[in-house]
Amino acid sequence: MARRSRHRLLLLLLRYLVVALGYHKAYGFSAPKDHQVVTAIEYQEVILACKYPKKTISSRLEWKKLGRSVSFVYYQQALQGDFKDRAEMIDFSIRIKNVTRTDAGKYRCEVSAPSEQGQNLEEDTVTLEVLVAPAVPTCQVPNSALSGTVVELRCQDKEGNPAPEYTWFKDGVPLSENPKLGSQSANSSYTMNTKSGTLQFNTVSKLDSGEYSCEARNSVGHRRCPGKRMQVDDLNVSGIIAAVVVVALVVSVCGLGVCYAQRKGYFSSK
């Protein structure tokens, strides 16, 4: 009995494989090819290649951009959308003449053609990565600061891809990540984060006064913000004491005046 059950089970598995192979041949589905990743610099050209063996008269080609919603790039033998004006077809591949950052994403080409087993469908997927140079970064530099306080300068770029690294300049000279190694900043105490773009003075001094600018740089290019002046002044303790004394004298004089007026009866009602 056990042998008969095993024999029946093997026969069922064989029938299933035969049916599955017949279905695959009848409809001609093929496994996707190796996933391609193509990198291009913004405003230059790029080719999205569809690796199909041979183009025939009866072949039908479609290109789609995948995402939250699928959009046609090439459909019914014509480029779609803004690709009409800045792209062209080379066999099954698309040549984009002026690639932009909005073109980044995943694309799929689908080629169908009749065969002896039926309609054959081939698919190929391409991911387009667009590299973008940084824009002029936004720099935040205080106009003035008090000596001995904590001061933070900020620099940020939102367009660069890959994310840029940042370098701060004082009076046109780049600051070293290590303050002790810089010629201009040997007596300064600061922390520079090249990833986030911050420059923090732990205890700012008058020696830190100067014009500061920041440069954002990645593998595509670099841009720098205009320089801004930061003036560091010592806290005027003697001036503060003098001001307090003057205020105290004024308050005292006013108090004496009120007392004198009350004694003379200037505030009494008749």
One Martini backbone bead per residue (centre of mass of N, CA, C, O) as a GRO file, in nm:
protein
  270
    1MET     BB    1   0.057   0.063  -0.020
    2ALA     BB    2   0.295   0.258   0.004
    3ARG     BB    3   0.395   0.228  -0.289
    4ARG     BB    4   0.134   0.325  -0.429
    5SER     BB    5   0.127   0.607  -0.304
    6ARG     BB    6   0.399   0.704  -0.416
    7HIS     BB    7   0.331   0.661  -0.715
    8ARG     BB    8   0.090   0.859  -0.726
    9LEU     BB    9   0.250   1.110  -0.634
   10LEU     BB   10   0.447   1.113  -0.875
   11LEU     BB   11   0.233   1.141  -1.098
   12LEU     BB   12   0.118   1.415  -1.001
   13LEU     BB   13   0.383   1.576  -1.026
   14LEU     BB   14   0.426   1.528  -1.331
   15ARG     BB   15   0.161   1.657  -1.427
   16TYR     BB   16   0.220   1.940  -1.311
   17LEU     BB   17   0.477   1.995  -1.478
   18VAL     BB   18   0.350   1.967  -1.757
   19VAL     BB   19   0.140   2.193  -1.726
   20ALA     BB   20   0.337   2.425  -1.657
   21LEU     BB   21   0.507   2.408  -1.920
   22GLY     BB   22   0.271   2.449  -2.115
   23TYR     BB   23   0.191   2.730  -2.015
   24HIS     BB   24   0.462   2.873  -2.067
   25LYS     BB   25   0.465   2.819  -2.379
   26ALA     BB   26   0.190   2.938  -2.464
   27TYR     BB   27   0.264   3.243  -2.329
   28GLY     BB   28   0.578   3.323  -2.308
   29PHE     BB   29   0.714   3.354  -2.039
   30SER     BB   30   0.981   3.546  -1.890
   31ALA     BB   31   1.243   3.603  -1.716
   32PRO     BB   32   1.401   3.840  -1.578
   33LYS     BB   33   1.658   4.020  -1.601
   34ASP     BB   34   1.909   4.180  -1.506
   35HIS     BB   35   1.951   4.439  -1.308
   36GLN     BB   36   1.977   4.779  -1.388
   37VAL     BB   37   2.226   5.048  -1.334
   38VAL     BB   38   2.202   5.396  -1.409
   39THR     BB   39   2.430   5.672  -1.448
   40ALA     BB   40   2.371   6.034  -1.434
   41ILE     BB   41   2.412   6.360  -1.533
   42GLU     BB   42   2.278   6.643  -1.520
   43TYR     BB   43   2.214   6.747  -1.859
   44GLN     BB   44   2.278   6.485  -1.978
   45GLU     BB   45   2.324   6.183  -2.129
   46VAL     BB   46   2.121   5.874  -2.176
   47ILE     BB   47   2.092   5.508  -2.177
   48LEU     BB   48   1.817   5.287  -2.207
   49ALA     BB   49   1.851   4.948  -2.200
   50CYS     BB   50   1.714   4.683  -2.405
   51LYS     BB   51   1.781   4.336  -2.366
   52TYR     BB   52   1.716   4.236  -2.677
   53PRO     BB   53   1.814   4.032  -2.922
   54LYS     BB   54   1.573   4.099  -3.153
   55LYS     BB   55   1.442   4.283  -3.419
   56THR     BB   56   1.111   4.291  -3.543
   57ILE     BB   57   0.826   4.362  -3.711
   58SER     BB   58   0.634   4.207  -3.484
   59SER     BB   59   0.732   4.376  -3.267
   60ARG     BB   60   0.646   4.490  -2.932
   61LEU     BB   61   0.688   4.810  -2.766
   62GLU     BB   62   0.739   4.900  -2.411
   63TRP     BB   63   0.759   5.185  -2.190
   64LYS     BB   64   0.800   5.216  -1.827
   65LYS     BB   65   0.724   5.398  -1.532
   66LEU     BB   66   0.779   5.335  -1.209
   67GLY     BB   67   0.554   5.341  -0.912
   68ARG     BB   68   0.277   5.449  -0.782
   69SER     BB   69   0.255   5.510  -1.090
   70VAL     BB   70   0.206   5.411  -1.417
   71SER     BB   71   0.400   5.524  -1.701
   72PHE     BB   72   0.436   5.618  -2.021
   73VAL     BB   73   0.710   5.642  -2.260
   74TYR     BB   74   0.647   5.397  -2.467
   75TYR     BB   75   0.375   5.406  -2.714
   76GLN     BB   76   0.271   5.320  -3.009
   77GLN     BB   77   0.544   5.420  -3.150
   78ALA     BB   78   0.577   5.646  -2.908
   79LEU     BB   79   0.663   5.908  -2.739
   80GLN     BB   80   0.602   6.044  -2.419
   81GLY     BB   81   0.555   6.342  -2.334
   82ASP     BB   82   0.864   6.507  -2.279
   83PHE     BB   83   1.020   6.287  -2.456
   84LYS     BB   84   0.965   6.395  -2.741
   85ASP     BB   85   1.194   6.645  -2.717
   86ARG     BB   86   1.447   6.456  -2.544
   87ALA     BB   87   1.413   6.189  -2.724
   88GLU     BB   88   1.519   5.857  -2.851
   89MET     BB   89   1.527   5.580  -3.060
   90ILE     BB   90   1.731   5.266  -3.022
   91ASP     BB   91   1.550   5.052  -3.100
   92PHE     BB   92   1.486   4.952  -2.766
   93SER     BB   93   1.620   5.213  -2.687
   94ILE     BB   94   1.680   5.506  -2.478
   95ARG     BB   95   1.762   5.850  -2.560
   96ILE     BB   96   1.856   6.094  -2.334
   97LYS     BB   97   1.965   6.423  -2.383
   98ASN     BB   98   1.818   6.569  -2.106
   99VAL     BB   99   1.865   6.499  -1.802
  100THR     BB  100   1.672   6.478  -1.502
  101ARG     BB  101   1.579   6.439  -1.174
  102THR     BB  102   1.282   6.338  -1.257
  103ASP     BB  103   1.393   6.070  -1.409
  104ALA     BB  104   1.425   5.922  -1.170
  105GLY     BB  105   1.415   5.558  -1.165
  106LYS     BB  106   1.199   5.299  -1.272
  107TYR     BB  107   1.228   5.082  -1.556
  108ARG     BB  108   1.026   4.916  -1.826
  109CYS     BB  109   1.062   4.671  -2.071
  110GLU     BB  110   0.834   4.548  -2.334
  111VAL     BB  111   0.847   4.244  -2.532
  112SER     BB  112   0.649   4.134  -2.808
  113ALA     BB  113   0.625   3.807  -2.981
  114PRO     BB  114   0.584   3.578  -3.206
  115SER     BB  115   0.560   3.217  -3.179
  116GLU     BB  116   0.534   2.877  -3.181
  117GLN     BB  117   0.401   2.890  -2.875
  118GLY     BB  118   0.335   3.202  -2.914
  119GLN     BB  119   0.335   3.463  -2.708
  120ASN     BB  120   0.620   3.657  -2.645
  121LEU     BB  121   0.767   3.774  -2.328
  122GLU     BB  122   0.979   4.053  -2.252
  123GLU     BB  123   1.186   4.170  -1.973
  124ASP     BB  124   1.324   4.495  -1.851
  125THR     BB  125   1.520   4.652  -1.588
  126VAL     BB  126   1.571   5.008  -1.499
  127THR     BB  127   1.788   5.218  -1.307
  128LEU     BB  128   1.781   5.570  -1.252
  129GLU     BB  129   2.058   5.779  -1.169
  130VAL     BB  130   2.083   6.121  -1.060
  131LEU     BB  131   2.328   6.358  -1.072
  132VAL     BB  132   2.374   6.647  -0.847
  133ALA     BB  133   2.462   6.953  -0.806
  134PRO     BB  134   2.512   7.193  -0.606
  135ALA     BB  135   2.396   7.458  -0.463
  136VAL     BB  136   2.374   7.741  -0.312
  137PRO     BB  137   2.422   7.773   0.000
  138THR     BB  138   2.291   7.812   0.317
  139CYS     BB  139   2.397   8.081   0.534
  140GLN     BB  140   2.458   8.110   0.898
  141VAL     BB  141   2.570   8.431   1.023
  142PRO     BB  142   2.655   8.619   1.271
  143ASN     BB  143   2.729   8.950   1.323
  144SER     BB  144   2.739   8.893   1.641
  145ALA     BB  145   2.946   8.839   1.948
  146LEU     BB  146   3.032   8.705   2.257
  147SER     BB  147   3.273   8.646   2.450
  148GLY     BB  148   3.250   8.297   2.560
  149THR     BB  149   3.045   8.190   2.375
  150VAL     BB  150   2.810   8.005   2.193
  151VAL     BB  151   2.863   7.938   1.837
  152GLU     BB  152   2.657   7.882   1.534
  153LEU     BB  153   2.715   7.768   1.210
  154ARG     BB  154   2.529   7.738   0.896
  155CYS     BB  155   2.501   7.475   0.632
  156GLN     BB  156   2.290   7.430   0.325
  157ASP     BB  157   2.187   7.164   0.095
  158LYS     BB  158   1.898   7.035  -0.122
  159GLU     BB  159   2.018   6.916  -0.423
  160GLY     BB  160   2.235   6.726  -0.385
  161ASN     BB  161   2.360   6.426  -0.583
  162PRO     BB  162   2.507   6.350  -0.363
  163ALA     BB  163   2.560   6.433  -0.061
  164PRO     BB  164   2.725   6.684   0.062
  165GLU     BB  165   3.012   6.844   0.162
  166TYR     BB  166   3.160   7.062   0.414
  167THR     BB  167   3.328   7.392   0.399
  168TRP     BB  168   3.499   7.626   0.587
  169PHE     BB  169   3.564   7.985   0.571
  170LYS     BB  170   3.832   8.221   0.657
  171ASP     BB  171   3.918   8.467   0.470
  172GLY     BB  172   3.947   8.230   0.229
  173VAL     BB  173   4.027   8.004   0.437
  174PRO     BB  174   4.039   7.689   0.516
  175LEU     BB  175   3.913   7.488   0.758
  176SER     BB  176   3.997   7.269   0.983
  177GLU     BB  177   3.884   7.000   1.156
  178ASN     BB  178   4.146   7.068   1.314
  179PRO     BB  179   4.232   7.343   1.492
  180LYS     BB  180   4.548   7.272   1.544
  181LEU     BB  181   4.620   7.264   1.215
  182GLY     BB  182   4.552   7.551   1.171
  183SER     BB  183   4.684   7.859   1.101
  184GLN     BB  184   4.429   8.052   1.183
  185SER     BB  185   4.315   7.829   1.433
  186ALA     BB  186   4.509   7.760   1.680
  187ASN     BB  187   4.332   7.948   1.905
  188SER     BB  188   4.084   7.783   1.846
  189SER     BB  189   3.735   7.666   1.935
  190TYR     BB  190   3.608   7.400   1.735
  191THR     BB  191   3.332   7.240   1.540
  192MET     BB  192   3.331   7.041   1.237
  193ASN     BB  193   3.062   6.936   1.019
  194THR     BB  194   3.069   6.790   0.702
  195LYS     BB  195   2.769   6.676   0.689
  196SER     BB  196   2.584   6.919   0.822
  197GLY     BB  197   2.743   7.221   0.828
  198THR     BB  198   2.866   7.281   1.106
  199LEU     BB  199   2.995   7.565   1.316
  200GLN     BB  200   3.136   7.538   1.645
  201PHE     BB  201   3.183   7.756   1.914
  202ASN     BB  202   3.254   7.702   2.239
  203THR     BB  203   3.464   7.969   2.276
  204VAL     BB  204   3.444   8.261   2.171
  205SER     BB  205   3.662   8.501   2.010
  206LYS     BB  206   3.821   8.771   1.874
  207LEU     BB  207   3.986   8.582   1.673
  208ASP     BB  208   3.703   8.494   1.519
  209SER     BB  209   3.699   8.726   1.356
  210GLY     BB  210   3.522   8.744   1.034
  211GLU     BB  211   3.494   8.592   0.716
  212TYR     BB  212   3.229   8.371   0.623
  213SER     BB  213   3.225   8.056   0.438
  214CYS     BB  214   3.057   7.802   0.227
  215GLU     BB  215   3.111   7.464   0.096
  216ALA     BB  216   2.961   7.258  -0.148
  217ARG     BB  217   3.046   6.899  -0.209
  218ASN     BB  218   3.068   6.673  -0.489
  219SER     BB  219   3.114   6.464  -0.768
  220VAL     BB  220   2.998   6.706  -0.961
  221GLY     BB  221   3.032   6.963  -0.753
  222HIS     BB  222   3.056   7.325  -0.656
  223ARG     BB  223   2.950   7.560  -0.389
  224ARG     BB  224   2.937   7.909  -0.268
  225CYS     BB  225   2.886   8.130  -0.032
  226PRO     BB  226   2.872   8.426   0.075
  227GLY     BB  227   3.033   8.635   0.269
  228LYS     BB  228   3.033   8.679   0.636
  229ARG     BB  229   3.037   8.891   0.907
  230MET     BB  230   3.206   8.836   1.231
  231GLN     BB  231   3.171   8.997   1.549
  232VAL     BB  232   3.385   8.994   1.833
  233ASP     BB  233   3.310   9.083   2.174
  234ASP     BB  234   3.361   9.203   2.470
  235LEU     BB  235   3.255   9.226   2.782
  236ASN     BB  236   3.133   9.534   2.933
  237VAL     BB  237   3.162   9.567   3.259
  238SER     BB  238   3.204   9.871   3.320
  239GLY     BB  239   2.956   9.966   3.163
  240ILE     BB  240   2.745   9.812   3.328
  241ILE     BB  241   2.812   9.941   3.601
  242ALA     BB  242   2.760  10.233   3.515
  243ALA     BB  243   2.464  10.190   3.437
  244VAL     BB  244   2.366  10.097   3.717
  245VAL     BB  245   2.447  10.352   3.870
  246VAL     BB  246   2.275  10.551   3.711
  247VAL     BB  247   2.003  10.418   3.768
  248ALA     BB  248   2.022  10.438   4.074
  249LEU     BB  249   2.040  10.749   4.088
  250VAL     BB  250   1.774  10.811   3.948
  251VAL     BB  251   1.594  10.662   4.149
  252SER     BB  252   1.683  10.822   4.399
  253VAL     BB  253   1.605  11.106   4.302
  254CYS     BB  254   1.305  11.041   4.260
  255GLY     BB  255   1.248  10.957   4.554
  256LEU     BB  256   1.329  11.227   4.687
  257GLY     BB  257   1.127  11.401   4.533
  258VAL     BB  258   0.871  11.270   4.640
  259CYS     BB  259   0.922  11.320   4.941
  260TYR     BB  260   0.935  11.629   4.923
  261ALA     BB  261   0.653  11.671   4.803
  262GLN     BB  262   0.496  11.549   5.041
  263ARG     BB  263   0.597  11.749   5.264
  264LYS     BB  264   0.484  12.006   5.101
  265GLY     BB  265   0.192  11.912   4.979
  266TYR     BB  266   0.157  11.857   4.664
  267PHE     BB  267  -0.042  11.584   4.701
  268SER     BB  268  -0.258  11.742   4.844
  269SER     BB  269  -0.588  11.801   4.899
  270LYS     BB  270  -0.811  12.089   4.909
   0.00000   0.00000   0.00000
